[in-house]
Tab-separated table of C-alpha atoms in Angstrom:
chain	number	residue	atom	x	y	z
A	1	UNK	CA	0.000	0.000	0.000
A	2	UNK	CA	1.184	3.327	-0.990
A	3	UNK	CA	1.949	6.369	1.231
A	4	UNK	CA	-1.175	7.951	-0.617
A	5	UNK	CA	-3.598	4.698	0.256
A	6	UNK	CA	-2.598	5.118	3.770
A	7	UNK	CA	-2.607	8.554	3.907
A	8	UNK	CA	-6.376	8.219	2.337
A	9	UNK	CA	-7.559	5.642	4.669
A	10	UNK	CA	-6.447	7.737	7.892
A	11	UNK	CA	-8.087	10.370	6.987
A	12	UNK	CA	-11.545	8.348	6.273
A	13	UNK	CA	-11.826	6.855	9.515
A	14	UNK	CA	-11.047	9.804	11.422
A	15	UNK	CA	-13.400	12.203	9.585
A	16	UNK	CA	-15.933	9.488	10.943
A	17	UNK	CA	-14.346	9.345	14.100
A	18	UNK	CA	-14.426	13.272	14.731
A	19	UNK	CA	-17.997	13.666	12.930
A	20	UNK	CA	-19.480	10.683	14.989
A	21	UNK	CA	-18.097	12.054	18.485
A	22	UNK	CA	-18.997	15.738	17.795
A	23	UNK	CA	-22.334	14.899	16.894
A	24	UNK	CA	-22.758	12.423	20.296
A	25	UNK	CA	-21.397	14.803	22.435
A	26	UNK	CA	-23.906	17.952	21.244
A	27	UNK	CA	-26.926	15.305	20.647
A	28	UNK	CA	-26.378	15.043	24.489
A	29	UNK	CA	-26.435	18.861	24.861
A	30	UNK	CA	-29.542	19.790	22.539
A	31	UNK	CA	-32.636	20.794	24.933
A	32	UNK	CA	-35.347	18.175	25.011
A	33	UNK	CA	-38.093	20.749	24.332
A	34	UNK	CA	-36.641	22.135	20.699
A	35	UNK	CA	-35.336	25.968	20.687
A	36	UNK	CA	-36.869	28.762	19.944
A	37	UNK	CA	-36.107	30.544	16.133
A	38	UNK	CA	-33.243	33.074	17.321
A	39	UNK	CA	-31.373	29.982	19.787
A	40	UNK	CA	-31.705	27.862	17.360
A	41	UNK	CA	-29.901	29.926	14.856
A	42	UNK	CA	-27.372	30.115	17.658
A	43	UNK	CA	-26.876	26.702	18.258
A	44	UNK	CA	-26.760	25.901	14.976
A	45	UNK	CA	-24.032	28.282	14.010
A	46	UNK	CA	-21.839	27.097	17.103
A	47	UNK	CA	-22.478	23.679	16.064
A	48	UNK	CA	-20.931	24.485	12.755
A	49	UNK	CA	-18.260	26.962	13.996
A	50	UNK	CA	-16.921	24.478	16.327
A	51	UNK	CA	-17.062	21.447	14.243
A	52	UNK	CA	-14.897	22.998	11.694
A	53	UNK	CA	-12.641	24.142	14.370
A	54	UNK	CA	-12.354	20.701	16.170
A	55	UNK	CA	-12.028	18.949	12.354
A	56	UNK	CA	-9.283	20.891	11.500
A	57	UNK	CA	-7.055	20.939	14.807
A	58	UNK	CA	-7.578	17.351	15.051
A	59	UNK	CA	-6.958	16.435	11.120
A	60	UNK	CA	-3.938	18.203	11.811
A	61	UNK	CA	-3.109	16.421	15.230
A	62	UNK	CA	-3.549	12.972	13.650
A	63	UNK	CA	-1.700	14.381	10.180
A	64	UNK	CA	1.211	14.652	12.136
A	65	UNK	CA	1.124	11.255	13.898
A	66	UNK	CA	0.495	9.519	11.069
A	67	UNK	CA	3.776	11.170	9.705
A	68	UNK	CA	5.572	10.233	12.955
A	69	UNK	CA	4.118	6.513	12.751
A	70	UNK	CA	4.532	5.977	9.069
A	71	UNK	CA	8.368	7.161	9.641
A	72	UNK	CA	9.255	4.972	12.118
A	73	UNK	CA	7.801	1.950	11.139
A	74	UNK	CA	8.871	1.761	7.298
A	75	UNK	CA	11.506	3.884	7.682
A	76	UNK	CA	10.775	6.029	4.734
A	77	UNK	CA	10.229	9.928	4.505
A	78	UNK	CA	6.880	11.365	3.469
A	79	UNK	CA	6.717	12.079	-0.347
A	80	UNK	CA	7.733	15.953	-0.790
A	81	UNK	CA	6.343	15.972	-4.242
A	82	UNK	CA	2.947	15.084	-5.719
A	83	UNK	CA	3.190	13.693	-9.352
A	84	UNK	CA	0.371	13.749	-12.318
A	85	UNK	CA	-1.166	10.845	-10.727
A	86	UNK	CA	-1.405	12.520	-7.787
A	87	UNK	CA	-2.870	15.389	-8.830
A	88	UNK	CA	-5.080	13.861	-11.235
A	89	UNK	CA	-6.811	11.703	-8.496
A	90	UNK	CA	-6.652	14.809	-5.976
A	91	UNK	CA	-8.450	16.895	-8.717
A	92	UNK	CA	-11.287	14.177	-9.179
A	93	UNK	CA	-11.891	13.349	-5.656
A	94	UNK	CA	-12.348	17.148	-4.909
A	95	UNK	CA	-14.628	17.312	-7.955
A	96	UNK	CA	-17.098	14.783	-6.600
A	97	UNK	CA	-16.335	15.907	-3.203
A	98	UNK	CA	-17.784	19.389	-3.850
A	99	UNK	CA	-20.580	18.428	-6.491
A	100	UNK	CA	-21.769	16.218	-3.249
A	101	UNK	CA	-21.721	19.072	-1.140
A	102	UNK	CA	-23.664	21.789	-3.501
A	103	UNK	CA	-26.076	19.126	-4.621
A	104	UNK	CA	-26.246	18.954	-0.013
A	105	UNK	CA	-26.365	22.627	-0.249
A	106	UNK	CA	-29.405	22.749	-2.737
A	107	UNK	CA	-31.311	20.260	-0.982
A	108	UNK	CA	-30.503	22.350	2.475
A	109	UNK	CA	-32.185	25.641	0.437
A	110	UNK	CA	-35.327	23.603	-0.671
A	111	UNK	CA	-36.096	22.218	2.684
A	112	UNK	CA	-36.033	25.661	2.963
A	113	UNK	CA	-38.721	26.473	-0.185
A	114	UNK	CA	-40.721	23.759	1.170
A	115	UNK	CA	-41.064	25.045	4.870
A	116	UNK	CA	-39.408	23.004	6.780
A	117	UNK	CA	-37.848	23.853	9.721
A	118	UNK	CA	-34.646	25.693	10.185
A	119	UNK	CA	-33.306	22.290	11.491
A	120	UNK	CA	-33.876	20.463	9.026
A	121	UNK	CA	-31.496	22.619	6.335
A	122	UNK	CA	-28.664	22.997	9.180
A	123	UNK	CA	-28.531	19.197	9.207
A	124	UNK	CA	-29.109	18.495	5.650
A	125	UNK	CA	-25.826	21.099	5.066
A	126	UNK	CA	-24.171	19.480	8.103
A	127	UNK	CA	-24.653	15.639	6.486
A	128	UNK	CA	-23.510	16.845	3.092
A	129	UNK	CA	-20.552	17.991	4.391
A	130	UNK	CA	-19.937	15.094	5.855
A	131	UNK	CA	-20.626	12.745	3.086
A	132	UNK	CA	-18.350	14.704	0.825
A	133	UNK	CA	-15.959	14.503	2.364
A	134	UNK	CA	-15.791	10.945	3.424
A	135	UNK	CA	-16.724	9.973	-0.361
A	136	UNK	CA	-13.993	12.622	-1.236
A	137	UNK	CA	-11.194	10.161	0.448
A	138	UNK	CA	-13.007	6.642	-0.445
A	139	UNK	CA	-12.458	8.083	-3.997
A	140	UNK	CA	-9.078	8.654	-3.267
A	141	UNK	CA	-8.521	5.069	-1.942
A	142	UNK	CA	-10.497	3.749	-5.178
A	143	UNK	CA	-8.348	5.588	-7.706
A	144	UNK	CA	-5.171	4.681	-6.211
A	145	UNK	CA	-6.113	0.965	-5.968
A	146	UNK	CA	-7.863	0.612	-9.713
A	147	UNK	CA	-6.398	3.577	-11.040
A	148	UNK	CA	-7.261	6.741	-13.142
């Protein structure tokens, strides 16, 4: 397995690990009779605000372990380059990646059209950008194993 595969594969189960913990630890927080329009605005927004936050201090955290681990046990040093290939399958995994989340992102703004509640788009964006990015890596995986 390739640097790449590896690299791919870390990052998949710990955008699921982060996600899945995040969203345990404020399902545990949300009030049990429903907010009101202007708190629920407010949780929402801190619910996204600090789930980017925590996603990208720990992608970095486990970035740099991964490094650290990968070193010492194969001996090797992290590519410093990326190559065609690389690129290539970097370009079409961010292609899908964001078509996933604006086709999320449309869906969010008809819930919207439709009147549903303000919930309802926050975690309609909120699984989109989840699910793009988790099929952004397992496309990553899949082109390095089969290929462009």
């Amino acid at each position: 397995m390739t640097y790449q595969e590896k690299k791919s594969i870390v990052s998949l189960i710990s955008t699921i690990l982060i996600f899945a913990s995040y969203c345990s630890y404020k399902y545990l927080q949300y009030p049990v009779e429903g907010l009101q329009t202007m708190e629920s605005f407010r949780y929402w927004g801190s619910f996204i605000l600090v789930l980017t936050v925590v996603s990208i201090v720990a992608h970095i955290v486990i970035s740099i372990i991964f490094n650290i681990f990968f070193r010492v046990t194969t001996g090797e040093k992290e590519p410093t380059f990326a190559d065609e290939l690389d690129k290539l399958i970097d370009l079409k995994a961010n292609r899908i990646s964001f078509f996933i989340f604006i086709l999320g992102f449309l869906l969010a703004m008809g819930s919207l059209a439709i009147n549903q509640p303000t919930q309802a788009m926050f975690v309609i964006l909120i699984a989109s950008g989840f699910i793009s990015d988790v099929i952004g890596s397992a496309t990553k995986i899949y082109h390095y194993r089969k290929g462009v």
